[in-house]
Structures are given as structure tokens and as C-alpha cells.
Coordinates of N, CA and C in Angstrom, one line a residue:
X1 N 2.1 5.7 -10.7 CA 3.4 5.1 -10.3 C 3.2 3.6 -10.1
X2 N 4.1 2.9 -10.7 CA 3.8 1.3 -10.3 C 4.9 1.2 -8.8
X3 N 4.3 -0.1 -8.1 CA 4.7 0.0 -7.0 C 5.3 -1.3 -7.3
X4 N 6.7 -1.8 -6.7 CA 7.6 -2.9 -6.9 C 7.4 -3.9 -5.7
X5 N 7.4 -3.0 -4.6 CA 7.7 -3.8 -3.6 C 6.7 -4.2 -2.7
X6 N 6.0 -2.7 -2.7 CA 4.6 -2.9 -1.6 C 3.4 -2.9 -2.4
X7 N 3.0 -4.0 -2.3 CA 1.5 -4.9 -3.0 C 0.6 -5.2 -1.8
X8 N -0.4 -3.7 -1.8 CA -1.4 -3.4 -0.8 C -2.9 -4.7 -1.2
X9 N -2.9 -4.9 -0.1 CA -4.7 -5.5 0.1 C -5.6 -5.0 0.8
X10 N -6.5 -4.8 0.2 CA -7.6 -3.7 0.4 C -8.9 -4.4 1.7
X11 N -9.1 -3.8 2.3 CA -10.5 -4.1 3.3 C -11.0 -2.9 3.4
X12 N -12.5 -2.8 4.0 CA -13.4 -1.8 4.2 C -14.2 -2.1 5.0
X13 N -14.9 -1.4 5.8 CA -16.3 -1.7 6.8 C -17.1 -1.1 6.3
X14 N -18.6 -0.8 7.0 CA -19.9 -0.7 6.3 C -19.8 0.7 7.0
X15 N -18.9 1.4 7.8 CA -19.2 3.0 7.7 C -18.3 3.7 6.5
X16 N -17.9 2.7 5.2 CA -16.6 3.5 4.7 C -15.7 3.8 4.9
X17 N -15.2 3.6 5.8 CA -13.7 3.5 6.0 C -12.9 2.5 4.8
X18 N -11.8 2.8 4.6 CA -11.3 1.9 4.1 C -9.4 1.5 4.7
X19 N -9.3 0.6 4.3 CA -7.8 0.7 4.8 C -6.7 -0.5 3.9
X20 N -5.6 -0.1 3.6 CA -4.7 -0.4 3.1 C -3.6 -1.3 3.4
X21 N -3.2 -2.4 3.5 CA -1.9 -3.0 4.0 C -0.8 -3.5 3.5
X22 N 0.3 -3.4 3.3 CA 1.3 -3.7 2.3 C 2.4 -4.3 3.0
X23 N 2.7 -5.1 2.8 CA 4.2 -5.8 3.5 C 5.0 -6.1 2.2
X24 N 6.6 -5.3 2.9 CA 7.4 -5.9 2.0 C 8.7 -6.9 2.8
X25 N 8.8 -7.7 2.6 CA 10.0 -8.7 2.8 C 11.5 -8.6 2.2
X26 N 12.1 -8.2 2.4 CA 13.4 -7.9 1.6 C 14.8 -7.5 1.9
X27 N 15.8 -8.2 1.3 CA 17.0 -7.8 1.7 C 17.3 -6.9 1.5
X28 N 18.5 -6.5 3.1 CA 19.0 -5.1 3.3 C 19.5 -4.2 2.2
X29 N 19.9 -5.3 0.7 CA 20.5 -4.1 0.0 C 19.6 -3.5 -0.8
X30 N 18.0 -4.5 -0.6 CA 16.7 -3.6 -1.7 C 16.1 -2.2 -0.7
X31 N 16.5 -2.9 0.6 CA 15.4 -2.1 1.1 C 15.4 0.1 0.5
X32 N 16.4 0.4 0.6 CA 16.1 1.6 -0.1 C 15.7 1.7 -0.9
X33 N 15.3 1.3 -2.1 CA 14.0 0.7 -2.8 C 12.8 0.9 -2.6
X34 N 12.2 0.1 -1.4 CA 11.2 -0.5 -1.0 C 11.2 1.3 -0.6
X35 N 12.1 1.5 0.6 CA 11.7 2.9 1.1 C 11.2 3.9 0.5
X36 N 11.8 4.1 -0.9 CA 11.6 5.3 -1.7 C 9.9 5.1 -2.3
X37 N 9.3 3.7 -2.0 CA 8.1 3.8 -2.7 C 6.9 4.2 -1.8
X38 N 7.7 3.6 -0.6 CA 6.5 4.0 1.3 C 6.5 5.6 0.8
X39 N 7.7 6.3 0.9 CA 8.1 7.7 0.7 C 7.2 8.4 -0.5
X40 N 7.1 7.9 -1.2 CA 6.5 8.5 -2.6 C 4.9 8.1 -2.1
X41 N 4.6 6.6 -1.5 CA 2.6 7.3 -1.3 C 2.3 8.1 -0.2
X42 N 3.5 8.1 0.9 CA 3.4 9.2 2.1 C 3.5 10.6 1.1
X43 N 4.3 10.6 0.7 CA 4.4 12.3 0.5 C 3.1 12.3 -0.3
X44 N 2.7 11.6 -1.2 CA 1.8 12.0 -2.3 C 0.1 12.1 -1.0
X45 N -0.1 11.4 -0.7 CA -1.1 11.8 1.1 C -1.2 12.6 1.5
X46 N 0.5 12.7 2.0 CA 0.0 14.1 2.5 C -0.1 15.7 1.5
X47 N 0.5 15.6 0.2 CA 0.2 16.4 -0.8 C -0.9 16.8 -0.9
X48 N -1.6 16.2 -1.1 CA -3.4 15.6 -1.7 C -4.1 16.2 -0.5
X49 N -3.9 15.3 0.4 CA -4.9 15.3 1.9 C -4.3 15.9 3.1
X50 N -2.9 16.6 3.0 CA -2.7 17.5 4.1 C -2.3 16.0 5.1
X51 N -2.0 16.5 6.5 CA -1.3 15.9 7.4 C -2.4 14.4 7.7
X52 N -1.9 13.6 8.6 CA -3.4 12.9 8.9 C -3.5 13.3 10.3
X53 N -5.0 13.1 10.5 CA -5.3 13.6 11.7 C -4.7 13.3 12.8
X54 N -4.1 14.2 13.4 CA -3.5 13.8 14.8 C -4.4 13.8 15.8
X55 N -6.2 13.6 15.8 CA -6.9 13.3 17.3 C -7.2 11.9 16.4
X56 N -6.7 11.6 15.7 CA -7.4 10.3 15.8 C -8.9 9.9 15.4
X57 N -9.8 10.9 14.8 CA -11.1 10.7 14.4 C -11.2 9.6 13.8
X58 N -12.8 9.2 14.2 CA -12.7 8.1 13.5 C -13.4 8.0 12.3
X59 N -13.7 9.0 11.6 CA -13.6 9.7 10.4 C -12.6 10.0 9.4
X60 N -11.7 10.4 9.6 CA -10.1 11.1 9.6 C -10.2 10.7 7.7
X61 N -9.6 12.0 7.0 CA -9.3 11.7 5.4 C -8.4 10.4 6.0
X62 N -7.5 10.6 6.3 CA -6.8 9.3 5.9 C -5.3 9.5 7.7
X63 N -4.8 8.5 7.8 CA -4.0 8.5 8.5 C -3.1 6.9 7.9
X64 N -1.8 6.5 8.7 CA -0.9 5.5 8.5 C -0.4 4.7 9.6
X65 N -0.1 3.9 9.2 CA 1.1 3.3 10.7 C 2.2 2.9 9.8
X66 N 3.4 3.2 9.6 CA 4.7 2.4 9.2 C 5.6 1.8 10.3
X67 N 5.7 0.6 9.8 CA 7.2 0.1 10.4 C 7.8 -0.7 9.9
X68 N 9.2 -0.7 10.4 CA 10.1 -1.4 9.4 C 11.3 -2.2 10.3
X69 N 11.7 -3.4 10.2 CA 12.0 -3.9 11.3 C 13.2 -5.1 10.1
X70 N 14.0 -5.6 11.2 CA 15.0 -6.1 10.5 C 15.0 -8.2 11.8
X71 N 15.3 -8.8 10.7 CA 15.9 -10.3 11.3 C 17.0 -10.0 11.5
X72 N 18.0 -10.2 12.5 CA 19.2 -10.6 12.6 C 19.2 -12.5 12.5
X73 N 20.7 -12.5 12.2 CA 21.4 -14.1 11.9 C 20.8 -14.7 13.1
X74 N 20.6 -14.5 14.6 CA 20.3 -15.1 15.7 C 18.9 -15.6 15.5
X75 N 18.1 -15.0 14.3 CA 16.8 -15.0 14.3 C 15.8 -14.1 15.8
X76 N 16.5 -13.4 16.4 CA 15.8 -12.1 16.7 C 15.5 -10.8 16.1
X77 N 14.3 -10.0 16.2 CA 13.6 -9.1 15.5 C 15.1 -7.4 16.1
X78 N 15.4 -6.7 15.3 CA 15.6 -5.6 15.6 C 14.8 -4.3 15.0
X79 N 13.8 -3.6 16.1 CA 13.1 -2.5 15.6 C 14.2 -1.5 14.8
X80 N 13.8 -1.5 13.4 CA 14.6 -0.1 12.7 C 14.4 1.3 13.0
X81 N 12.8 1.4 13.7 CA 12.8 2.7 14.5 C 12.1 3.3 12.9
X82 N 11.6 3.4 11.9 CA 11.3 3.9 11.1 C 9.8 5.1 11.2
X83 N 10.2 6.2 10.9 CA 9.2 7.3 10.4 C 9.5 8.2 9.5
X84 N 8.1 8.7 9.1 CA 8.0 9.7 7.7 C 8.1 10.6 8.4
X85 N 8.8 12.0 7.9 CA 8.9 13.1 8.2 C 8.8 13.9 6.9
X86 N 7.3 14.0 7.1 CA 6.6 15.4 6.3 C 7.2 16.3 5.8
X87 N 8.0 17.1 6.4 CA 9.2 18.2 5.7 C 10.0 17.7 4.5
X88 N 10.8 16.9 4.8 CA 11.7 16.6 4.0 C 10.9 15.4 2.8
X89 N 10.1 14.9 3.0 CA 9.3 13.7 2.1 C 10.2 12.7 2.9
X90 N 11.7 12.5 3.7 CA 11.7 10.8 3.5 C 11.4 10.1 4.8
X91 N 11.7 8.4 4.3 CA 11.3 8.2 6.1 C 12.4 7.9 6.6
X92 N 12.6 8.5 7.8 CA 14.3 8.0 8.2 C 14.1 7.0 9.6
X93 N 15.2 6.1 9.7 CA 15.3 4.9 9.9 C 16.6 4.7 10.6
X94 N 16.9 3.5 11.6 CA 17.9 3.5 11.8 C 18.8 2.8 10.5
X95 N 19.8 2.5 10.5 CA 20.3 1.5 9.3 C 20.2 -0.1 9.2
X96 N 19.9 -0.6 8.7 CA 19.9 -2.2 8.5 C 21.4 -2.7 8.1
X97 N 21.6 -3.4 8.9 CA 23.0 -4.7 8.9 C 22.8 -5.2 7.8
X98 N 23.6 -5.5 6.6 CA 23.9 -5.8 5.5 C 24.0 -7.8 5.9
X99 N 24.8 -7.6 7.0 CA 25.0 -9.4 7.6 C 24.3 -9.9 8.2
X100 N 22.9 -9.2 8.3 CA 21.9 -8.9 9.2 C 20.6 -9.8 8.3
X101 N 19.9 -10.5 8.1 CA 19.1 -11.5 7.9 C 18.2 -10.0 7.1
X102 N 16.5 -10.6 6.4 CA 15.9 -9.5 5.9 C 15.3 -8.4 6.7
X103 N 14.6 -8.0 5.8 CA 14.2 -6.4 6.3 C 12.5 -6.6 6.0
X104 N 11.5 -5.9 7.1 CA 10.3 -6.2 6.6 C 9.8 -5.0 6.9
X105 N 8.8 -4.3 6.0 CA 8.9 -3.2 5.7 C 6.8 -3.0 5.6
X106 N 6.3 -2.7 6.6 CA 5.0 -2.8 6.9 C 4.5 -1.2 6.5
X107 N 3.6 -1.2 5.8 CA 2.5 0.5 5.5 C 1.7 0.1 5.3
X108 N 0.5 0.2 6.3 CA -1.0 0.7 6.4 C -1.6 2.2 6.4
X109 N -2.5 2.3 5.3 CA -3.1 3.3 5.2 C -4.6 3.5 5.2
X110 N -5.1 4.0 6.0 CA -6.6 4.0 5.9 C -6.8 5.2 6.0
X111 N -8.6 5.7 5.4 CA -9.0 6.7 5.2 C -10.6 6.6 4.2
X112 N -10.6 7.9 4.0 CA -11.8 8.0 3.6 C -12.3 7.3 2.0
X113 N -13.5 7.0 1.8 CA -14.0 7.3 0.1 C -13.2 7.8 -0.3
X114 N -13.1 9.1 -0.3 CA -12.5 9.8 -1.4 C -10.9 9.6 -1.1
X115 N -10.6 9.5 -0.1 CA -9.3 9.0 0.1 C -8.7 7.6 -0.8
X116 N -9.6 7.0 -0.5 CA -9.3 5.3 -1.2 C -9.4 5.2 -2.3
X117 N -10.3 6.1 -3.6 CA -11.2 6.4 -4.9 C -9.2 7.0 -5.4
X118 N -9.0 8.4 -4.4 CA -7.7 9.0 -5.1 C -6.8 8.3 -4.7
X119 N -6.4 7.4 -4.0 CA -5.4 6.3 -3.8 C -5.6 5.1 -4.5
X120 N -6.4 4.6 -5.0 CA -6.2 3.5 -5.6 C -6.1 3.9 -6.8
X121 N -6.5 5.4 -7.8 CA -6.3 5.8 -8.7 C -4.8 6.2 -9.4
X122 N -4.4 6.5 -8.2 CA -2.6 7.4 -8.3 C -1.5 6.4 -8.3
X123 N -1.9 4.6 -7.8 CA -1.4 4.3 -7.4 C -1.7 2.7 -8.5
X124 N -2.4 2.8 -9.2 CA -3.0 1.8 -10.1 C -3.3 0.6 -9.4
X125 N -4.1 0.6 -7.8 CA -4.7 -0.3 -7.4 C -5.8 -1.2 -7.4
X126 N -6.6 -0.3 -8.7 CA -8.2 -1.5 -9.1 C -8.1 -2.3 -9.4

């Protein structure tokens, strides 16, 4: 799957770990867009590698942080409140103000070797 919106940069430490970062910048009328692609490497994650760890290992196949957050005209931040919910694949959000300045749309993924090897493969990141 090519990705439009979110263009990840890669880092790693010397225990293997690796981790993922992608920001997208975008007006309110792309942003469903942008969401449906967060949605498609969330669901494909947890397909592959099952849930991420909920104690937090610091091992862990893989885990995420999303958020997605909007400018208003005043130039203050409004949290969209965004999360993936596993069941359904999407992430649900509050709505973004169309009159409402952009939308920035943050997914970090980190995880294992074999996590990063099948993520950067599925995802055409080498």
C-alpha cells in the first residue's frame, strides 16, 4: 500500500527497538484521507502482531501513540480526541471544523526486528 499522507522516519537504538514517526498536516476536508491510511497500518499491526502490549514491555512486538489535533482561526490548538478501536478497524475522532484552520494528524509506531522488517515491507518503507 502506498501511503499519501503519512511519510514515516525511521530511528532505532542499539537494543533493537525500532520506532516509526509520521506527521501529517492537512486540511479538514483531506483529513479522512489521511485517517483511512493511520487505519489501514493500525488494523494491518494489529492483524499481523495481535493487540500491542498493554504492560508496556520494553520489549513489546510493537505498540503506538496517535493523535490528531486541529488549529482553529484564533490560532489555538483543539485536541480531536482521536483513537483506534480494534473491533471495528477505524479511528474515531471528534469532528474537525471545516472553518477551522488545519488538521495534524501524528502516528508513532515502535516495535520489534521483526516488527519493523514486516512494516517497512507491507508498507514500501526501504
Amino acid at each position: 500500500m502506498v501511503l499519501n499522507y503519512l511519510d514515516f522516519d525511521v530511528s532505532d537504538d542499539d537494543a533493537g527497538a525500532t520506532s516509526w514517526d509520521a506527521m501529517a498536516s492537512i486540511l479538514p476536508l483531506r483529513l479522512p484521507e489521511a485517517l483511512r491510511e493511520a487505519e489501514a497500518v493500525l488494523h494491518w499491526a494489529h492483524s499481523v502482531f495481535g493487540p500491542p502490549d498493554a504492560a508496556k514491555a520494553e520489549m513489546a512486538h510493537w505498540d503506538f501513540d496517535l493523535q490528531l489535533a486541529q488549529a482553529t482561526s484564533n490560532q489555538n490548538t483543539r485536541d480531536l480526541m482521536a483513537r483506534y478501536d480494534a473491533a471495528s478497524g477505524l479511528v474515531q475522532a471528534h469532528a474537525a471544523q471545516n472553518a477551522g484552520g488545519y488538521c495534524v494528524l501524528t502516528l508513532t509506531l515502535s516495535g520489534s526486528a521483526a516488527f519493523g522488517q514486516a512494516f517497512t515491507e507491507r508498507f514500501d518503507l526501504g
